PDB file of C-alpha atoms in Angstrom:
ATOM      1  CA  MET A   1      12.418  17.646 -79.287  1.00 90.00           C
ATOM      2  CA  THR A   2      11.405  21.355 -79.446  1.00 95.00           C
ATOM      3  CA  PHE A   3       8.186  22.814 -81.033  1.00 97.00           C
ATOM      4  CA  GLU A   4       6.879  26.892 -80.739  1.00 97.00           C
ATOM      5  CA  THR A   5       3.973  27.997 -80.123  1.00 97.00           C
ATOM      6  CA  GLU A   6       3.400  32.005 -80.053  1.00 97.00           C
ATOM      7  CA  ARG A   7       4.594  33.208 -76.754  1.00 97.00           C
ATOM      8  CA  LEU A   8       6.245  29.254 -75.359  1.00 98.00           C
ATOM      9  CA  LEU A   9       8.806  27.081 -75.980  1.00 97.00           C
ATOM     10  CA  LEU A  10       8.748  23.817 -75.110  1.00 98.00           C
ATOM     11  CA  ARG A  11      11.392  21.656 -74.535  1.00 98.00           C
ATOM     12  CA  PRO A  12      12.702  18.848 -73.141  1.00 97.00           C
ATOM     13  CA  TRP A  13      14.081  18.943 -69.666  1.00 97.00           C
ATOM     14  CA  ASP A  14      18.020  19.745 -68.274  1.00 95.00           C
ATOM     15  CA  GLU A  15      19.416  19.078 -65.348  1.00 95.00           C
ATOM     16  CA  GLY A  16      20.492  23.727 -65.830  1.00 96.00           C
ATOM     17  CA  ASP A  17      16.277  23.653 -64.932  1.00 97.00           C
ATOM     18  CA  ALA A  18      16.593  22.608 -61.363  1.00 97.00           C
ATOM     19  CA  GLU A  19      16.562  26.242 -60.120  1.00 97.00           C
ATOM     20  CA  ASP A  20      13.926  27.139 -61.522  1.00 96.00           C
ATOM     21  CA  LEU A  21      11.521  23.920 -60.866  1.00 96.00           C
ATOM     22  CA  TYR A  22      12.641  24.478 -57.351  1.00 96.00           C
ATOM     23  CA  ARG A  23      10.942  27.998 -57.284  1.00 96.00           C
ATOM     24  CA  TYR A  24       7.668  27.007 -58.567  1.00 95.00           C
ATOM     25  CA  ALA A  25       6.884  23.738 -57.336  1.00 94.00           C
ATOM     26  CA  SER A  26       8.269  24.452 -53.958  1.00 95.00           C
ATOM     27  CA  HIS A  27       5.218  25.835 -53.763  1.00 94.00           C
ATOM     28  CA  PRO A  28       3.096  23.713 -51.345  1.00 92.00           C
ATOM     29  CA  ASP A  29      -0.565  25.391 -53.739  1.00 91.00           C
ATOM     30  CA  VAL A  30       1.444  23.411 -57.482  1.00 89.00           C
ATOM     31  CA  GLY A  31       2.062  20.435 -56.506  1.00 86.00           C
ATOM     32  CA  PRO A  32      -0.589  18.498 -54.345  1.00 85.00           C
ATOM     33  CA  ILE A  33      -3.423  19.317 -56.201  1.00 81.00           C
ATOM     34  CA  ALA A  34      -1.139  17.474 -59.242  1.00 80.00           C
ATOM     35  CA  GLY A  35      -1.066  13.477 -57.134  1.00 81.00           C
ATOM     36  CA  TRP A  36       3.149  15.320 -56.435  1.00 85.00           C
ATOM     37  CA  PRO A  37       4.758  15.980 -53.703  1.00 90.00           C
ATOM     38  CA  VAL A  38       6.437  19.942 -52.764  1.00 93.00           C
ATOM     39  CA  HIS A  39      10.019  19.238 -53.883  1.00 95.00           C
ATOM     40  CA  THR A  40      11.555  20.675 -50.696  1.00 95.00           C
ATOM     41  CA  SER A  41      15.414  21.866 -51.865  1.00 96.00           C
ATOM     42  CA  VAL A  42      17.101  22.302 -55.120  1.00 96.00           C
ATOM     43  CA  GLU A  43      18.775  18.465 -54.656  1.00 97.00           C
ATOM     44  CA  ASP A  44      15.445  17.424 -54.826  1.00 95.00           C
ATOM     45  CA  SER A  45      14.403  18.866 -58.058  1.00 96.00           C
ATOM     46  CA  ARG A  46      17.974  18.688 -60.024  1.00 97.00           C
ATOM     47  CA  GLU A  47      16.854  14.143 -58.817  1.00 96.00           C
ATOM     48  CA  VAL A  48      12.909  14.414 -59.951  1.00 96.00           C
ATOM     49  CA  ILE A  49      14.179  16.209 -63.685  1.00 97.00           C
ATOM     50  CA  ARG A  50      16.525  13.117 -63.438  1.00 96.00           C
ATOM     51  CA  ASN A  51      14.276  10.001 -62.801  1.00 95.00           C
ATOM     52  CA  VAL A  52      10.784  11.760 -63.833  1.00 93.00           C
ATOM     53  CA  LEU A  53      11.132  14.894 -66.111  1.00 95.00           C
ATOM     54  CA  SER A  54      14.350  13.293 -68.529  1.00 94.00           C
ATOM     55  CA  VAL A  55      11.175  10.933 -70.339  1.00 94.00           C
ATOM     56  CA  PRO A  56      10.123  10.599 -74.007  1.00 93.00           C
ATOM     57  CA  GLU A  57       8.216  13.730 -74.667  1.00 96.00           C
ATOM     58  CA  SER A  58       8.518  15.490 -71.406  1.00 97.00           C
ATOM     59  CA  TYR A  59       9.032  18.644 -71.628  1.00 98.00           C
ATOM     60  CA  ALA A  60       9.520  22.262 -69.845  1.00 98.00           C
ATOM     61  CA  VAL A  61       7.310  24.823 -70.694  1.00 98.00           C
ATOM     62  CA  VAL A  62       9.118  28.439 -71.134  1.00 98.00           C
ATOM     63  CA  LEU A  63       7.679  32.016 -70.955  1.00 95.00           C
ATOM     64  CA  LYS A  64      10.266  33.120 -74.436  1.00 96.00           C
ATOM     65  CA  GLU A  65      10.537  36.499 -72.985  1.00 92.00           C
ATOM     66  CA  ALA A  66      11.901  35.106 -69.772  1.00 89.00           C
ATOM     67  CA  GLY A  67      13.763  32.051 -71.573  1.00 94.00           C
ATOM     68  CA  ARG A  68      13.030  29.459 -67.933  1.00 95.00           C
ATOM     69  CA  PRO A  69      10.605  27.492 -67.401  1.00 97.00           C
ATOM     70  CA  VAL A  70       7.524  27.553 -65.246  1.00 97.00           C
ATOM     71  CA  GLY A  71       6.066  24.542 -65.334  1.00 96.00           C
ATOM     72  CA  SER A  72       6.064  22.060 -67.450  1.00 96.00           C
ATOM     73  CA  ILE A  73       4.019  19.709 -69.831  1.00 97.00           C
ATOM     74  CA  GLY A  74       3.798  15.736 -71.302  1.00 96.00           C
ATOM     75  CA  LEU A  75       2.143  13.206 -73.472  1.00 96.00           C
ATOM     76  CA  MET A  76       2.670  10.066 -71.972  1.00 94.00           C
ATOM     77  CA  VAL A  77       1.757   7.391 -74.808  1.00 94.00           C
ATOM     78  CA  GLY A  78      -0.128   4.025 -74.707  1.00 93.00           C
ATOM     79  CA  GLY A  79       1.946   1.985 -71.650  1.00 88.00           C
ATOM     80  CA  ALA A  80       3.663   5.558 -70.303  1.00 89.00           C
ATOM     81  CA  SER A  81       0.575   6.042 -69.126  1.00 88.00           C
ATOM     82  CA  ASN A  82       0.037   5.595 -66.410  1.00 81.00           C
ATOM     83  CA  ILE A  83      -4.502   5.344 -66.804  1.00 84.00           C
ATOM     84  CA  ASP A  84      -3.936   1.740 -68.751  1.00 86.00           C
ATOM     85  CA  ILE A  85      -4.106   2.900 -71.752  1.00 90.00           C
ATOM     86  CA  PRO A  86      -3.543   1.219 -76.245  1.00 93.00           C
ATOM     87  CA  ASP A  87      -0.451   2.419 -77.980  1.00 94.00           C
ATOM     88  CA  THR A  88      -2.304   4.192 -79.780  1.00 96.00           C
ATOM     89  CA  GLU A  89      -3.785   7.090 -76.809  1.00 95.00           C
ATOM     90  CA  GLY A  90      -1.796   9.460 -75.262  1.00 96.00           C
ATOM     91  CA  GLU A  91      -2.059  10.650 -71.549  1.00 94.00           C
ATOM     92  CA  ILE A  92      -1.557  14.805 -71.208  1.00 95.00           C
ATOM     93  CA  GLY A  93      -0.149  16.244 -67.538  1.00 92.00           C
ATOM     94  CA  TYR A  94       1.094  19.168 -67.363  1.00 92.00           C
ATOM     95  CA  TRP A  95       1.329  23.092 -64.615  1.00 94.00           C
ATOM     96  CA  ILE A  96       1.950  25.648 -63.981  1.00 95.00           C
ATOM     97  CA  GLY A  97       4.288  27.553 -61.286  1.00 95.00           C
ATOM     98  CA  VAL A  98       0.874  29.972 -58.623  1.00 94.00           C
ATOM     99  CA  PRO A  99       2.928  33.113 -60.134  1.00 95.00           C
ATOM    100  CA  TYR A 100       1.808  32.085 -63.910  1.00 95.00           C
ATOM    101  CA  TRP A 101      -1.385  30.627 -63.868  1.00 94.00           C
ATOM    102  CA  GLY A 102      -4.901  31.695 -66.312  1.00 92.00           C
ATOM    103  CA  ARG A 103      -2.679  33.784 -68.525  1.00 95.00           C
ATOM    104  CA  GLY A 104      -4.242  30.863 -70.884  1.00 94.00           C
ATOM    105  CA  LEU A 105       0.121  29.363 -71.300  1.00 96.00           C
ATOM    106  CA  ILE A 106      -1.073  26.113 -70.140  1.00 95.00           C
ATOM    107  CA  PRO A 107      -4.281  26.121 -72.959  1.00 96.00           C
ATOM    108  CA  GLU A 108      -1.728  26.915 -75.505  1.00 97.00           C
ATOM    109  CA  ALA A 109       1.016  23.678 -74.386  1.00 97.00           C
ATOM    110  CA  THR A 110      -1.443  21.498 -74.343  1.00 96.00           C
ATOM    111  CA  ARG A 111      -2.775  22.486 -77.394  1.00 96.00           C
ATOM    112  CA  GLU A 112       0.465  22.527 -78.538  1.00 98.00           C
ATOM    113  CA  ILE A 113       1.232  18.666 -77.370  1.00 97.00           C
ATOM    114  CA  MET A 114      -2.384  17.887 -79.005  1.00 96.00           C
ATOM    115  CA  ARG A 115      -0.605  18.821 -82.253  1.00 97.00           C
ATOM    116  CA  HIS A 116       2.411  16.706 -81.807  1.00 98.00           C
ATOM    117  CA  GLY A 117       0.310  13.896 -80.495  1.00 97.00           C
ATOM    118  CA  PHE A 118      -2.697  13.781 -83.415  1.00 97.00           C
ATOM    119  CA  GLU A 119      -0.235  15.302 -86.422  1.00 97.00           C
ATOM    120  CA  ASP A 120       3.212  14.251 -85.718  1.00 97.00           C
ATOM    121  CA  LEU A 121       2.258  10.435 -83.269  1.00 97.00           C
ATOM    122  CA  GLY A 122      -0.429   9.588 -85.232  1.00 97.00           C
ATOM    123  CA  LEU A 123      -2.855   8.730 -82.115  1.00 97.00           C
ATOM    124  CA  GLU A 124      -6.024   8.073 -82.220  1.00 97.00           C
ATOM    125  CA  ARG A 125      -7.007   9.869 -78.370  1.00 94.00           C
ATOM    126  CA  MET A 126      -6.172  11.883 -75.900  1.00 95.00           C
ATOM    127  CA  TRP A 127      -6.914  11.486 -71.943  1.00 90.00           C
ATOM    128  CA  CYS A 128      -6.203  13.923 -69.463  1.00 91.00           C
ATOM    129  CA  GLY A 129      -7.901  13.911 -65.875  1.00 84.00           C
ATOM    130  CA  TYR A 130      -7.570  16.138 -62.173  1.00 78.00           C
ATOM    131  CA  PHE A 131      -7.548  15.561 -58.661  1.00 77.00           C
ATOM    132  CA  ASP A 132     -10.969  16.512 -57.479  1.00 76.00           C
ATOM    133  CA  GLY A 133     -11.231  20.497 -56.164  1.00 76.00           C
ATOM    134  CA  ASN A 134      -9.122  21.759 -58.806  1.00 80.00           C
ATOM    135  CA  ASP A 135     -10.929  23.587 -61.608  1.00 81.00           C
ATOM    136  CA  LYS A 136      -8.081  25.578 -63.192  1.00 85.00           C
ATOM    137  CA  SER A 137      -7.240  21.959 -64.274  1.00 84.00           C
ATOM    138  CA  ARG A 138     -10.491  21.647 -65.549  1.00 84.00           C
ATOM    139  CA  HIS A 139     -10.585  24.745 -67.118  1.00 86.00           C
ATOM    140  CA  VAL A 140      -7.739  24.011 -68.743  1.00 88.00           C
ATOM    141  CA  GLN A 141      -9.255  20.165 -70.244  1.00 88.00           C
ATOM    142  CA  GLU A 142     -12.752  22.010 -71.076  1.00 90.00           C
ATOM    143  CA  LYS A 143     -10.000  24.895 -72.921  1.00 90.00           C
ATOM    144  CA  CYS A 144      -9.269  22.787 -75.400  1.00 88.00           C
ATOM    145  CA  GLY A 145     -12.128  20.780 -75.965  1.00 90.00           C
ATOM    146  CA  PHE A 146     -11.906  17.803 -73.775  1.00 87.00           C
ATOM    147  CA  ARG A 147     -15.039  15.834 -72.492  1.00 84.00           C
ATOM    148  CA  CYS A 148     -15.667  14.473 -69.229  1.00 79.00           C
ATOM    149  CA  HIS A 149     -15.882  10.841 -69.848  1.00 79.00           C
ATOM    150  CA  HIS A 150     -16.108   9.623 -66.711  1.00 72.00           C
ATOM    151  CA  THR A 151     -15.249  10.179 -62.623  1.00 72.00           C
ATOM    152  CA  ALA A 152     -13.240   7.098 -60.687  1.00 72.00           C
ATOM    153  CA  GLU A 153     -14.480   7.608 -56.989  1.00 75.00           C
ATOM    154  CA  ASN A 154     -11.940   6.188 -54.097  1.00 70.00           C
ATOM    155  CA  VAL A 155      -9.033   6.053 -56.168  1.00 63.00           C
ATOM    156  CA  PRO A 156      -5.541   8.245 -55.407  1.00 57.00           C
ATOM    157  CA  CYS A 157      -6.486  10.157 -58.225  1.00 52.00           C
TER     158      CYS A 157
END
């Protein structure tokens, strides 16, 4: 399934995207603040595509003008989420490469995933979280209408 917004295509990841994934996921300011390690090689990124990103509701964030992935967004429904939610709820996760920070692309992608979750999948509630100190992620959530529900302390995320 592919979704289109004004500036983006959200489409499934493909192993051919490994070099683009590595280009952005190898930057030390991207993965660790989102809870995953820096990618160390194109093959590492290819393995992540095979074993992590090739799941239902996981999408490459493709800038239409470039035609290549610059980030990722996913919707984990029910048991696919790690926050113990029912099948009527979903959790959104995302990241984008450093050169694209501050352009409003992830809020645009998030709004489309929210539309898909509520309208197409019939979800009743959606969740989003961020690591302490990840103000960019917090700003995305605020722009998209998420409200703080709770803060968890002494947990890895």
